[in-house]
Coordinates of C-alpha atoms and ligand atoms in Angstrom, one line a residue:
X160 CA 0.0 0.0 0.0
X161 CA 1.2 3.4 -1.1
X162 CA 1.6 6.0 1.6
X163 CA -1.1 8.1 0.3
X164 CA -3.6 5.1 1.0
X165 CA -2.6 4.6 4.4
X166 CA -3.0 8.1 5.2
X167 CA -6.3 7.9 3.6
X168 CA -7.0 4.3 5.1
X169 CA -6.2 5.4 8.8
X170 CA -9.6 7.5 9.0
X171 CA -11.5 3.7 8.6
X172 CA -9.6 2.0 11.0
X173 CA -10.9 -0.8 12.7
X174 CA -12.9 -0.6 16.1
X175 CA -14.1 -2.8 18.9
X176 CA -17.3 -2.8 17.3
X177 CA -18.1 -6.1 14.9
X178 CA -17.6 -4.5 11.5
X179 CA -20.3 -5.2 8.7
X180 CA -18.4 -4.1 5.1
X181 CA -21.1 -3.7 2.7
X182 CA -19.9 -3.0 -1.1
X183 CA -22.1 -1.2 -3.9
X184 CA -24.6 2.0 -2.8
X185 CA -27.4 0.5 -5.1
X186 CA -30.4 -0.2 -4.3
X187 CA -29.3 -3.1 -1.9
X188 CA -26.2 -1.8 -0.4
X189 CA -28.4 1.1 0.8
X190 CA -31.3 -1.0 1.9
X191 CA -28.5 -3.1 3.7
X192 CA -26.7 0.1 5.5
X193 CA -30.1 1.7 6.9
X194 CA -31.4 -2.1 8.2
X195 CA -28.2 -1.9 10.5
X196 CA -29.0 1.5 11.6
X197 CA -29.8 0.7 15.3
X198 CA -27.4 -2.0 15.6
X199 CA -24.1 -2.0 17.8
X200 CA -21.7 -2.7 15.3
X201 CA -19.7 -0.8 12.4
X202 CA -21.7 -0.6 9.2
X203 CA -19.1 0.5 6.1
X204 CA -20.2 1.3 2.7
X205 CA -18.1 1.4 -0.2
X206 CA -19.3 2.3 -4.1
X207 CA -16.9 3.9 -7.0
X208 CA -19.3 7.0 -6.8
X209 CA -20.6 9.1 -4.1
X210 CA -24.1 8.8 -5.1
X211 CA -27.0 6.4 -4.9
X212 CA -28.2 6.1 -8.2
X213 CA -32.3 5.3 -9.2
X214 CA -31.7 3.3 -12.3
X215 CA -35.3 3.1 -13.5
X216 CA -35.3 6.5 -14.1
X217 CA -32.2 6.4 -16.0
X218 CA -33.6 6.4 -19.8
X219 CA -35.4 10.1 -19.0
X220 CA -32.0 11.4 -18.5
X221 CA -30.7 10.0 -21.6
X222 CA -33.9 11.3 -23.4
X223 CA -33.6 15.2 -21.9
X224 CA -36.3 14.5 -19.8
X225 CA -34.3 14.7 -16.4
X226 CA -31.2 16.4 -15.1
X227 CA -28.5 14.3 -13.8
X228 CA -28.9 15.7 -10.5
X229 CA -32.4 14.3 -10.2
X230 CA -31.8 10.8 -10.4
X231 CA -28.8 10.6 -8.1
X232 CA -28.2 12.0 -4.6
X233 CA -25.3 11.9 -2.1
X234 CA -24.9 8.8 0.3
X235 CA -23.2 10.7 2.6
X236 CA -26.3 12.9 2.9
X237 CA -28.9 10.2 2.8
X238 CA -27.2 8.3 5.9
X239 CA -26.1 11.7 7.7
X240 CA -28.1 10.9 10.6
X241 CA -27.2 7.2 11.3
X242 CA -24.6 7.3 13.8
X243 CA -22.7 3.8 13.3
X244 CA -22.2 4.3 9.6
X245 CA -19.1 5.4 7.3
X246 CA -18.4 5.6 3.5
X247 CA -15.8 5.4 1.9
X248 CA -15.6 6.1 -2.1
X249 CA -13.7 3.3 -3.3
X250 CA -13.5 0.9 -6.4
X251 CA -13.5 -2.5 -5.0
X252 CA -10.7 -4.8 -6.8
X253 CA -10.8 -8.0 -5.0
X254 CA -11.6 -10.2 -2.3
X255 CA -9.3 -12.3 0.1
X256 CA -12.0 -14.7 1.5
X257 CA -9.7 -16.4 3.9
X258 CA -8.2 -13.0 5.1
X259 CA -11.6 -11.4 5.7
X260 CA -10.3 -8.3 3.5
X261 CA -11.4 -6.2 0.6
X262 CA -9.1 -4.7 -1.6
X263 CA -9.7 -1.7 -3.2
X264 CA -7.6 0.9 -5.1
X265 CA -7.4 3.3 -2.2
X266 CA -5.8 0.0 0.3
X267 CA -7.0 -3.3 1.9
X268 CA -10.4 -3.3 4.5
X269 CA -10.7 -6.0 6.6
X270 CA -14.4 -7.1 8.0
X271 CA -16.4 -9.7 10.2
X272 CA -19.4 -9.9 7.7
X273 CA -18.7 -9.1 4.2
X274 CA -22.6 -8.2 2.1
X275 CA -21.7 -7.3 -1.8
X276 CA -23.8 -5.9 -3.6
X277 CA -22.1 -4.2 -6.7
X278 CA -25.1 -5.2 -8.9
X279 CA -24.7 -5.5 -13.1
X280 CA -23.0 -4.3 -16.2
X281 CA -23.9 -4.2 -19.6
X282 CA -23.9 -7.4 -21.1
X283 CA -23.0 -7.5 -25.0
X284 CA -22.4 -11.1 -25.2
X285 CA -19.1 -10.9 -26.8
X286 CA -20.8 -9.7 -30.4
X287 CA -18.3 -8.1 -32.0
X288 CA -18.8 -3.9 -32.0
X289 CA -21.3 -3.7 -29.4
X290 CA -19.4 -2.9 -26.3
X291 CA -17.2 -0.4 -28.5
X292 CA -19.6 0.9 -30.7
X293 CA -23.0 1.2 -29.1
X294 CA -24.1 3.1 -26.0
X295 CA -25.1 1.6 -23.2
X296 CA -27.2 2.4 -20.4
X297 CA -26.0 1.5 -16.8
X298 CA -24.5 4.8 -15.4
X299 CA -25.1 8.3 -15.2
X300 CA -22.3 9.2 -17.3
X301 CA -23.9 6.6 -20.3
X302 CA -27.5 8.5 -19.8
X303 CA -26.1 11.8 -20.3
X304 CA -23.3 10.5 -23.2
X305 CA -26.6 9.4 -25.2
X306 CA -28.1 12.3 -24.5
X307 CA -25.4 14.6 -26.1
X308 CA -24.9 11.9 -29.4
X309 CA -29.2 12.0 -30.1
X310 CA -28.5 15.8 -29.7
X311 CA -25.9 15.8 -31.7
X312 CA -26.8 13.6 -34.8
X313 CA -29.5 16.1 -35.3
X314 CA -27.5 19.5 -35.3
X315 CA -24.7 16.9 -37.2
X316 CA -27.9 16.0 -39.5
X317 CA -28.8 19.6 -40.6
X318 CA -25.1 19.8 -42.2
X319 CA -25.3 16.6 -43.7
X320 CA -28.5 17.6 -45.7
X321 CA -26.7 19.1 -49.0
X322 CA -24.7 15.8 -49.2
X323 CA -28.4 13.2 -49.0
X324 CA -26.6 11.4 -45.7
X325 CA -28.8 12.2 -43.1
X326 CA -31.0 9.5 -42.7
X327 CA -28.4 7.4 -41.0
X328 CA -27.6 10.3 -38.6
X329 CA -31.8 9.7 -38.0
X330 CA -32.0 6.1 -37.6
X331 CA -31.8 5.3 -33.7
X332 CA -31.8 1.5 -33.3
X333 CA -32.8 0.3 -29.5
X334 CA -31.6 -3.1 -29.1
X335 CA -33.9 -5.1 -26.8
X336 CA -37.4 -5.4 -26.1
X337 CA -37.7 -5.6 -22.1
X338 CA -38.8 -2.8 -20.2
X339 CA -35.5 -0.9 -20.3
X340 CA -35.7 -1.0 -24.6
X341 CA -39.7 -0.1 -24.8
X342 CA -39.3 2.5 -21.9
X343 CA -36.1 3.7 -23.8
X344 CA -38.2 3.6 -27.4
X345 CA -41.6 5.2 -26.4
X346 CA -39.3 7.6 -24.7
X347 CA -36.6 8.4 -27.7
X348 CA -40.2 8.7 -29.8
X349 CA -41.1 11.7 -27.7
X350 CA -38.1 13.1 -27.9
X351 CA -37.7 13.2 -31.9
X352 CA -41.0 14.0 -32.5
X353 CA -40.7 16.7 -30.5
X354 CA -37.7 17.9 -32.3
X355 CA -38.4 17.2 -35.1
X356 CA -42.1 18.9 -35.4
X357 CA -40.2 22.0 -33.2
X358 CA -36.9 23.3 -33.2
X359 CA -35.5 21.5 -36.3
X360 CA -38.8 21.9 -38.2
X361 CA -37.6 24.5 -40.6
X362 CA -34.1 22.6 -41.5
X363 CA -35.0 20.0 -44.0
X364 CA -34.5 17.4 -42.4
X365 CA -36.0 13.7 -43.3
X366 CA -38.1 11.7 -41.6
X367 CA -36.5 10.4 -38.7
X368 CA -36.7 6.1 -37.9
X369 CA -36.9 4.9 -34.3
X370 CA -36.2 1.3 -34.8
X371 CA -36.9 -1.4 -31.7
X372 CA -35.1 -4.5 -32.1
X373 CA -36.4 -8.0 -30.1
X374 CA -34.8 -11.3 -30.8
X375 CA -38.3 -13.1 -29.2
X376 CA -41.3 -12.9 -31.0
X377 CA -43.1 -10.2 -28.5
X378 CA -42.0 -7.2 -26.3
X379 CA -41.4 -7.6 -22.2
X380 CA -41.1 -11.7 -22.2
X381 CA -41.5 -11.5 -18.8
X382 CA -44.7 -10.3 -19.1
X383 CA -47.8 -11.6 -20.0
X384 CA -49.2 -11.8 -23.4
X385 CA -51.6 -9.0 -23.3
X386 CA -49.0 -6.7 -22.0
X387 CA -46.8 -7.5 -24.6
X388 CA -49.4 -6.5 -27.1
X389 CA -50.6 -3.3 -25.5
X390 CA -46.6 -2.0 -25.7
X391 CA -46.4 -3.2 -29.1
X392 CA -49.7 -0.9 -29.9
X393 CA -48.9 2.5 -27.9
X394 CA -44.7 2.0 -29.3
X395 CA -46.8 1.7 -33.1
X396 CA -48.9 4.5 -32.0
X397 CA -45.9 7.2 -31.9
X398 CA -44.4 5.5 -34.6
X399 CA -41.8 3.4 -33.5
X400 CA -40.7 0.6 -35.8
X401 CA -40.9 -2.5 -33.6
X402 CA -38.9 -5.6 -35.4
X403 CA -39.9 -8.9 -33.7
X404 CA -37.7 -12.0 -34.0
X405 CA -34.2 -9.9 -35.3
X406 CA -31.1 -10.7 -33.4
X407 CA -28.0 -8.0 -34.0
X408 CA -25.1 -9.8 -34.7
X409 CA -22.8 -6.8 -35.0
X410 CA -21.8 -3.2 -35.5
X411 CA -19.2 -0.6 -36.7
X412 CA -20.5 2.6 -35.6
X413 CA -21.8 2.6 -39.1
X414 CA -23.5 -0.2 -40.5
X415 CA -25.5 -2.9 -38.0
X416 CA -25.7 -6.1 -39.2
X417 CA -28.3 -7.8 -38.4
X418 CA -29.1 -12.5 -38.5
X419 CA -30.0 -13.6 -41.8
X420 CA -27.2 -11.1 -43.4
X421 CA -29.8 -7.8 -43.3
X422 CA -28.0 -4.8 -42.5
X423 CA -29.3 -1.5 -41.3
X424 CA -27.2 2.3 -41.7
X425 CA -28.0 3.9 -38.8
X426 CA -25.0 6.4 -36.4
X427 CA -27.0 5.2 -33.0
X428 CA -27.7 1.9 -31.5
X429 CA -28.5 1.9 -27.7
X430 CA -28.2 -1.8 -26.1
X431 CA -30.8 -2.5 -23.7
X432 CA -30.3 -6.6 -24.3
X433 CA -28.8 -7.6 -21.1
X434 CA -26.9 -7.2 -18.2
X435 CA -24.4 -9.5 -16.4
X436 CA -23.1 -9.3 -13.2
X437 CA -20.9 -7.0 -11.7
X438 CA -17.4 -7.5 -13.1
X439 CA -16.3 -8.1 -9.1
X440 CA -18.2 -10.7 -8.8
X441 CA -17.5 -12.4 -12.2
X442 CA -13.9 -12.5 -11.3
X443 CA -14.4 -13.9 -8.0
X444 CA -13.2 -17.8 -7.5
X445 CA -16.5 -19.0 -6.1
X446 CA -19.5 -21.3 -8.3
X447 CA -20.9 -18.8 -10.1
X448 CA -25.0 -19.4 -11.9
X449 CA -25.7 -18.0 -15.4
X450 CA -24.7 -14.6 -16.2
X451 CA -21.4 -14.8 -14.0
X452 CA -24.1 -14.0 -11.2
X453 CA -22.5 -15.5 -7.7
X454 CA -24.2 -18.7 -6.4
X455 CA -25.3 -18.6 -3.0
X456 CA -26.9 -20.6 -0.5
X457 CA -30.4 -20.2 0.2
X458 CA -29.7 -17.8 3.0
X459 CA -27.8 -15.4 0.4
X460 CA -24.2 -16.5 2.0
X461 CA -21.8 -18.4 0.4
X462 CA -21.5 -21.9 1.2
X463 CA -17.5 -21.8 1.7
X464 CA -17.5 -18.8 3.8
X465 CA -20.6 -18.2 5.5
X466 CA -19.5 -15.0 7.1
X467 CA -20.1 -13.2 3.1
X468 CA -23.6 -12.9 1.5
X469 CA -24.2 -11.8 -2.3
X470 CA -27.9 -9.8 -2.7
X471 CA -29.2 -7.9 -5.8
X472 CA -28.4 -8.6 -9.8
X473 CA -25.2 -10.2 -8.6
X474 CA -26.7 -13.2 -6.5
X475 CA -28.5 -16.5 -8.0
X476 CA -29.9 -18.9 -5.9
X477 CA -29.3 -22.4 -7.4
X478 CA -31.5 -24.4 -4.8
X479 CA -34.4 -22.0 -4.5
X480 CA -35.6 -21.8 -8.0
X481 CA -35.2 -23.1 -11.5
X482 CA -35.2 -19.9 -13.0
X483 CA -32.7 -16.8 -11.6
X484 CA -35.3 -13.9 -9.9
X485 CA -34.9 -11.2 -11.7
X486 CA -32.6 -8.8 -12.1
X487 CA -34.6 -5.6 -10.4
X488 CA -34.9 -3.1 -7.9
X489 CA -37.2 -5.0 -5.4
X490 CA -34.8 -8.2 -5.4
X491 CA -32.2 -6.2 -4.2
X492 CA -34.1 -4.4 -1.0
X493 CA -35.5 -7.7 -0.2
X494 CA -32.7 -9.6 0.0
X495 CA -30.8 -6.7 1.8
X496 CA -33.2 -6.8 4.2
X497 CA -32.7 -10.8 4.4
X498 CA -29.3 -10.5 4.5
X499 CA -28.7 -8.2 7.2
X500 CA -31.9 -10.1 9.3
X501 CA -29.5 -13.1 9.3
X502 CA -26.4 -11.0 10.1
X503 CA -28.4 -9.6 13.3
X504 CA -29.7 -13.8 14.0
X505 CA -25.6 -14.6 13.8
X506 CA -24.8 -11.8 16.2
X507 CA -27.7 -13.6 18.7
X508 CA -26.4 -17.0 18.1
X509 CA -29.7 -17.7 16.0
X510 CA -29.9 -19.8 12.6
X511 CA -29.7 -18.3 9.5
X512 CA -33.2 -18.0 7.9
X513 CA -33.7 -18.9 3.9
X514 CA -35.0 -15.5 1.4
X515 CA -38.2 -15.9 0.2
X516 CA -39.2 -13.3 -2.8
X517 CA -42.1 -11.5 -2.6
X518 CA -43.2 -10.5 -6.2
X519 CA -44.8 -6.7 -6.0
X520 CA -45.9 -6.9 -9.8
X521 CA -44.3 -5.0 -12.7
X522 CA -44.8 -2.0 -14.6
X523 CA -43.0 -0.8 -17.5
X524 CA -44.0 2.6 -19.4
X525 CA -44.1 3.5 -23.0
X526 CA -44.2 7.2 -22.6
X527 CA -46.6 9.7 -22.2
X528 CA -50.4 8.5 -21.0
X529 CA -49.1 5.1 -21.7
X530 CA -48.0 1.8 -19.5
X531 CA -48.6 -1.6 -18.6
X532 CA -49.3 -3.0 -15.1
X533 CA -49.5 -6.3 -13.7
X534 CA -49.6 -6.5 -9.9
X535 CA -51.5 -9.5 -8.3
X536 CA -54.3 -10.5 -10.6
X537 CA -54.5 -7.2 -11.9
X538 CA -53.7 -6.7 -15.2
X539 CA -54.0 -3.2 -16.4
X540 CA -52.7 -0.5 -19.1
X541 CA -53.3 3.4 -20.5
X542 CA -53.6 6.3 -18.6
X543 CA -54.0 4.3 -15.1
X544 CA -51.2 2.4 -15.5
X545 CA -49.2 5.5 -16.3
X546 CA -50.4 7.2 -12.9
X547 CA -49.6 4.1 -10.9
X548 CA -46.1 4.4 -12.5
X549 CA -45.8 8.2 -12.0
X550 CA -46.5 7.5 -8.2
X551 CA -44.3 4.6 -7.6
X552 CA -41.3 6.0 -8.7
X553 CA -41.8 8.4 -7.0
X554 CA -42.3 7.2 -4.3
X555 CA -39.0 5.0 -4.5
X556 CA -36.5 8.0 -5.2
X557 CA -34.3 8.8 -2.6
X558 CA -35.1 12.4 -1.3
X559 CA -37.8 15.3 -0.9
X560 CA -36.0 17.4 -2.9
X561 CA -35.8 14.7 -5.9
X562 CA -38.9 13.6 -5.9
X563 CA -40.0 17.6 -5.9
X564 CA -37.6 18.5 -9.1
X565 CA -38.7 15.4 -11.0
X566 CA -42.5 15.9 -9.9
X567 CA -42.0 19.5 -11.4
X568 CA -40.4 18.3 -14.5
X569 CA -42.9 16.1 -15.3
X570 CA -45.5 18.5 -14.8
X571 CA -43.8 20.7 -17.2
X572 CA -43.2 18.5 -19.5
X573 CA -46.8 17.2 -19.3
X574 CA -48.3 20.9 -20.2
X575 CA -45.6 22.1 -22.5
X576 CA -44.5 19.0 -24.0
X577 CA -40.8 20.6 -24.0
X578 CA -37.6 17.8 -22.9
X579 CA -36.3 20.9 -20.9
X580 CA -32.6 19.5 -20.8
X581 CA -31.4 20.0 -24.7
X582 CA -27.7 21.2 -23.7
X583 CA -24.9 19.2 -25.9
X584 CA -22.3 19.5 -23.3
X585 CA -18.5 19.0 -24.5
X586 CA -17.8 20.6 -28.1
X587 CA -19.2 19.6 -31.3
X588 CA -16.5 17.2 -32.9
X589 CA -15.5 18.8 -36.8
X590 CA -17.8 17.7 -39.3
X591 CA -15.1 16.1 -41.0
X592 CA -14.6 13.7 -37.9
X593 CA -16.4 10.3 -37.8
X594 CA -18.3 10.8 -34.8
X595 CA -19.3 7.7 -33.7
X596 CA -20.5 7.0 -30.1
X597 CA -18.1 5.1 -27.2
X598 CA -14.6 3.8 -27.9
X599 CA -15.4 3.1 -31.1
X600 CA -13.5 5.4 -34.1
Ligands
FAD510 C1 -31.8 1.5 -17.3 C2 -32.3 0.6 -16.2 C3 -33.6 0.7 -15.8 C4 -34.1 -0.1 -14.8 N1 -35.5 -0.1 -14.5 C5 -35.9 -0.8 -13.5 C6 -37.3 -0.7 -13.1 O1 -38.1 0.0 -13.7 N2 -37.7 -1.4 -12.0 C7 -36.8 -2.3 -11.3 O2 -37.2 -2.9 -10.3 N3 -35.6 -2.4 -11.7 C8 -35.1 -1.7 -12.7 N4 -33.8 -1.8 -13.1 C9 -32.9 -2.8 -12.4 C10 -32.5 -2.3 -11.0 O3 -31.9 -1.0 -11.2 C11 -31.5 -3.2 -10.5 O4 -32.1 -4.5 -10.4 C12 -31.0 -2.8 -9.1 O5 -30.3 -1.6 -9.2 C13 -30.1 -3.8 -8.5 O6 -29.6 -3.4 -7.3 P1 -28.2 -3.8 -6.7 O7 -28.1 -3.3 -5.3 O8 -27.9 -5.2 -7.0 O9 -27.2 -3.0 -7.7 P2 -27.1 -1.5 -8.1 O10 -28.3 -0.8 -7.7 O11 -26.8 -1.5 -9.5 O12 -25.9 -0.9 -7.3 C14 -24.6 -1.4 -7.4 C15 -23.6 -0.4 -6.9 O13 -22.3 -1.0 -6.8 C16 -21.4 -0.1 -7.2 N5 -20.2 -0.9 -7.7 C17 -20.2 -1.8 -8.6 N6 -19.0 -2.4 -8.8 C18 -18.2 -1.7 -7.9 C19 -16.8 -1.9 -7.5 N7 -16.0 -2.8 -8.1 N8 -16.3 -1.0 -6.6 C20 -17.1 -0.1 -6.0 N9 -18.4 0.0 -6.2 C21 -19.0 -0.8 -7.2 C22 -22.0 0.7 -8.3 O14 -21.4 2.0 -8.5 C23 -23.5 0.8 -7.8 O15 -23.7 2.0 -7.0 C24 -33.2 -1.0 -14.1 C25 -31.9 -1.0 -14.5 C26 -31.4 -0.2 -15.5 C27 -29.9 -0.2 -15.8

């Protein structure tokens, strides 16, 4: 360890106190941290960023619906109150299991109980171009990078129109048909038409394609039928191109190929076609389930060192279910809360209690006036499923004054129809450079 890192380091030293080390701020890292609140013992979060970040609401950033700012807020401010808690911003590089200690690029942390929770990363399956070329959205810094390239292949679009090459700088290809791709879609739609029919109306410009791509033969799999139908109608509706049963089998920036040898021009490709777990957790030597997700016993700890449990995207539970649980929010909390439940039993000399998942339905929204519900029995879509959406997100964002500035920007939105955050930030590349998105030129 460098001497910078023990300087650093010497602030987290170790107490009397049992020390729970919890990694990722995520949705059940954070769960985790404030279900320890009242216990005696040392409760130490570490994640790469300072904030807490509320995925779901990630594609409205990307689409200029939502500032950065609203969708993110400090840990150190949401757990300001609880008195046994620390954070530490840290990327985490590796585990010694039989040392107890974490390693991360700022020095080693040793701990009692060990919960990760680093949660996913964009998956692109190893086809060749996609983790280069397209954008991805997992991050802040991805919503706001596909922000400024829509942005930017229409003011990159108006120049191209002497030269009959602006269609491709039109064509925005989503890549996956879960509830990330269709919210991403009937958002994106919006967006263009919006625009299109406004601020670029006067330029010339043709007419822009907003292209959904699904390898299955309907939208949201994991919903039932009649929800799949009623987001293939409302996506139709504002003129979305929905392609059923097309797999992307690479791209260049340029050109996306697509099974069967069809191939599609288009500057923009957003994958929304899977996740995997959490590099961390991938490189860890412990049995891991599909998706490099971690397997875990029952209980969420591993079997070879019991004192460590895995919760959220990262964990699969081989003996509980045929089929992984999913990879969402509500997975996460509940299994924080199971995990830490178990930690607080160990303390008491108790047993360790199994993780049952309670299923609170799903939602997924195509836009404005438009989502699908299921939640029990109830099966639901339109303008009530919209509301119920509206309300439980925001219920779920951390922070009054988030929840106020995104309640307020989706009023606005509602009566103006403006996406309020158009700003390109970082200069327009030469129109003589490629411009393509990610690592890819
Ligand atoms: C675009 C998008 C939309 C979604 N929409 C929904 C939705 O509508 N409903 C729903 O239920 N779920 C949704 N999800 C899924 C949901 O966000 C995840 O299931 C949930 O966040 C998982 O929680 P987690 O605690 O496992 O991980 P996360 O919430 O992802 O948190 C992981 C944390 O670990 C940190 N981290 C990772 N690796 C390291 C490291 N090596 N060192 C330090 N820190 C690290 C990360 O910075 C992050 O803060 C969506 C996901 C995405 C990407």
């Amino acid at each position: 360890m460098d001497k910078i890192s023990i300087i650093k380091l010497t602030v987290i030293t170790k107490t009397n106190l049992k020390r729970v080390l919890i990694v990722g701020a995520g949705f059940g890292g954070l769960r985790a941290a404030t279900a320890l609140r009242s216990e005696p013992i040392e409760v130490l979060l570490i994640d790469r960023n300072n904030y807490h970040l509320f995925q779901p609401l990630l594609y409205q950033v990307a689409t200029a619906g939502l500032e950065p700012e609203q969708v993110a807020r400090p840990v150190r401010g949401i757990l300001r109150g609880q008195e046994n808690f620390r954070f530490l911003t840290a990327e985490v590089e590796a585990i010694d299991f039989p040392a107890r200690r974490v390693i991360t690029d700022r020095g080693d942390l040793t701990y009692d109980y060990l919960i990760l929770a680093p949660g996913a990363e964009s998956n692109s399956f190893g086809l060749p171009g996609i983790a280069e070329c397209a954008l991805h959205l997992k991050d802040l810094d991805d919503a706001v990078q596909i922000r400024n390239h829509i942005l930017r292949c229409f003011e990159r679009a108006t120049w191209e129109s002497q030269n009959d090459l602006p269609q491709a700088w039109l064509t925005f290809l989503v890549v996956g048909g879960g509830p990330t791709g269709v919210e991403m879609a009937g958002s994106l739609a919006e967006l263009v038409q919006y625009l299109r029919s406004g601020e670029f109306h006067s330029m010339g410009l043709p007419r822009a394609r907003i292209i959904l791509a699904e390898m299955a033969q309907r939208l949201l799999p994991e919903m039932q039928t009649s929800s799949s139908k009623a987001a293939l109608e409302s996506l139709s509706g504002k003129g979305v191109e929905v392609w059923l049963g097309r797999a992307v089998r690479a791209y260049d920036g340029f050109k996306v190929e697509f099974d069967h040898g069809e191939y599609l021009e288009a500057r923009t490709l957003i994958w929304a076609a899977g996740v995997s777990a959490a590099g961390l957790l991938q490189r860890l030597d412990v049995p891991h389930g599909p998706l490099g997700r971690v397997a875990v016993l029952p209980t969420l700890q591993l079997e070879a060192h019991p004192e460590v449990y895995v919760i959220g995207d990262g964990a699969y539970i081989p003996a509980q279910r045929e089929e992984a649980l999913p990879m969402m929010a509500p997975v996460a909390t509940q299994m924080a809360e199971r995990a830490t439940a178990n930690i607080r039993r160990d303390l008491r000399g108790q047993s360790q209690a199994p993780f049952r998942y309670k299923d609170p339905g799903r939602l997924a929204t195509i836009g404005r006036n438009a989502a699908v519900a299921e939640i029990g029995r109830l099966r639901f879509r339109g303008f009530l499923a919209w509301v119920v959406w509206l309300v439980v997100h925001l219920i779920q964002l951390v922070g009054f004054r988030n929840r106020l500035m995104v309640l307020i920007s989706w009023a606005w939105e509602y009566l103006t129809y403006e996406r309020a955050v158009r700003l390109i930030q970082g200069r327009l590349p030469a129109v003589s450079e490629a411009e393509v998105p990610g690592e890819c030129s």
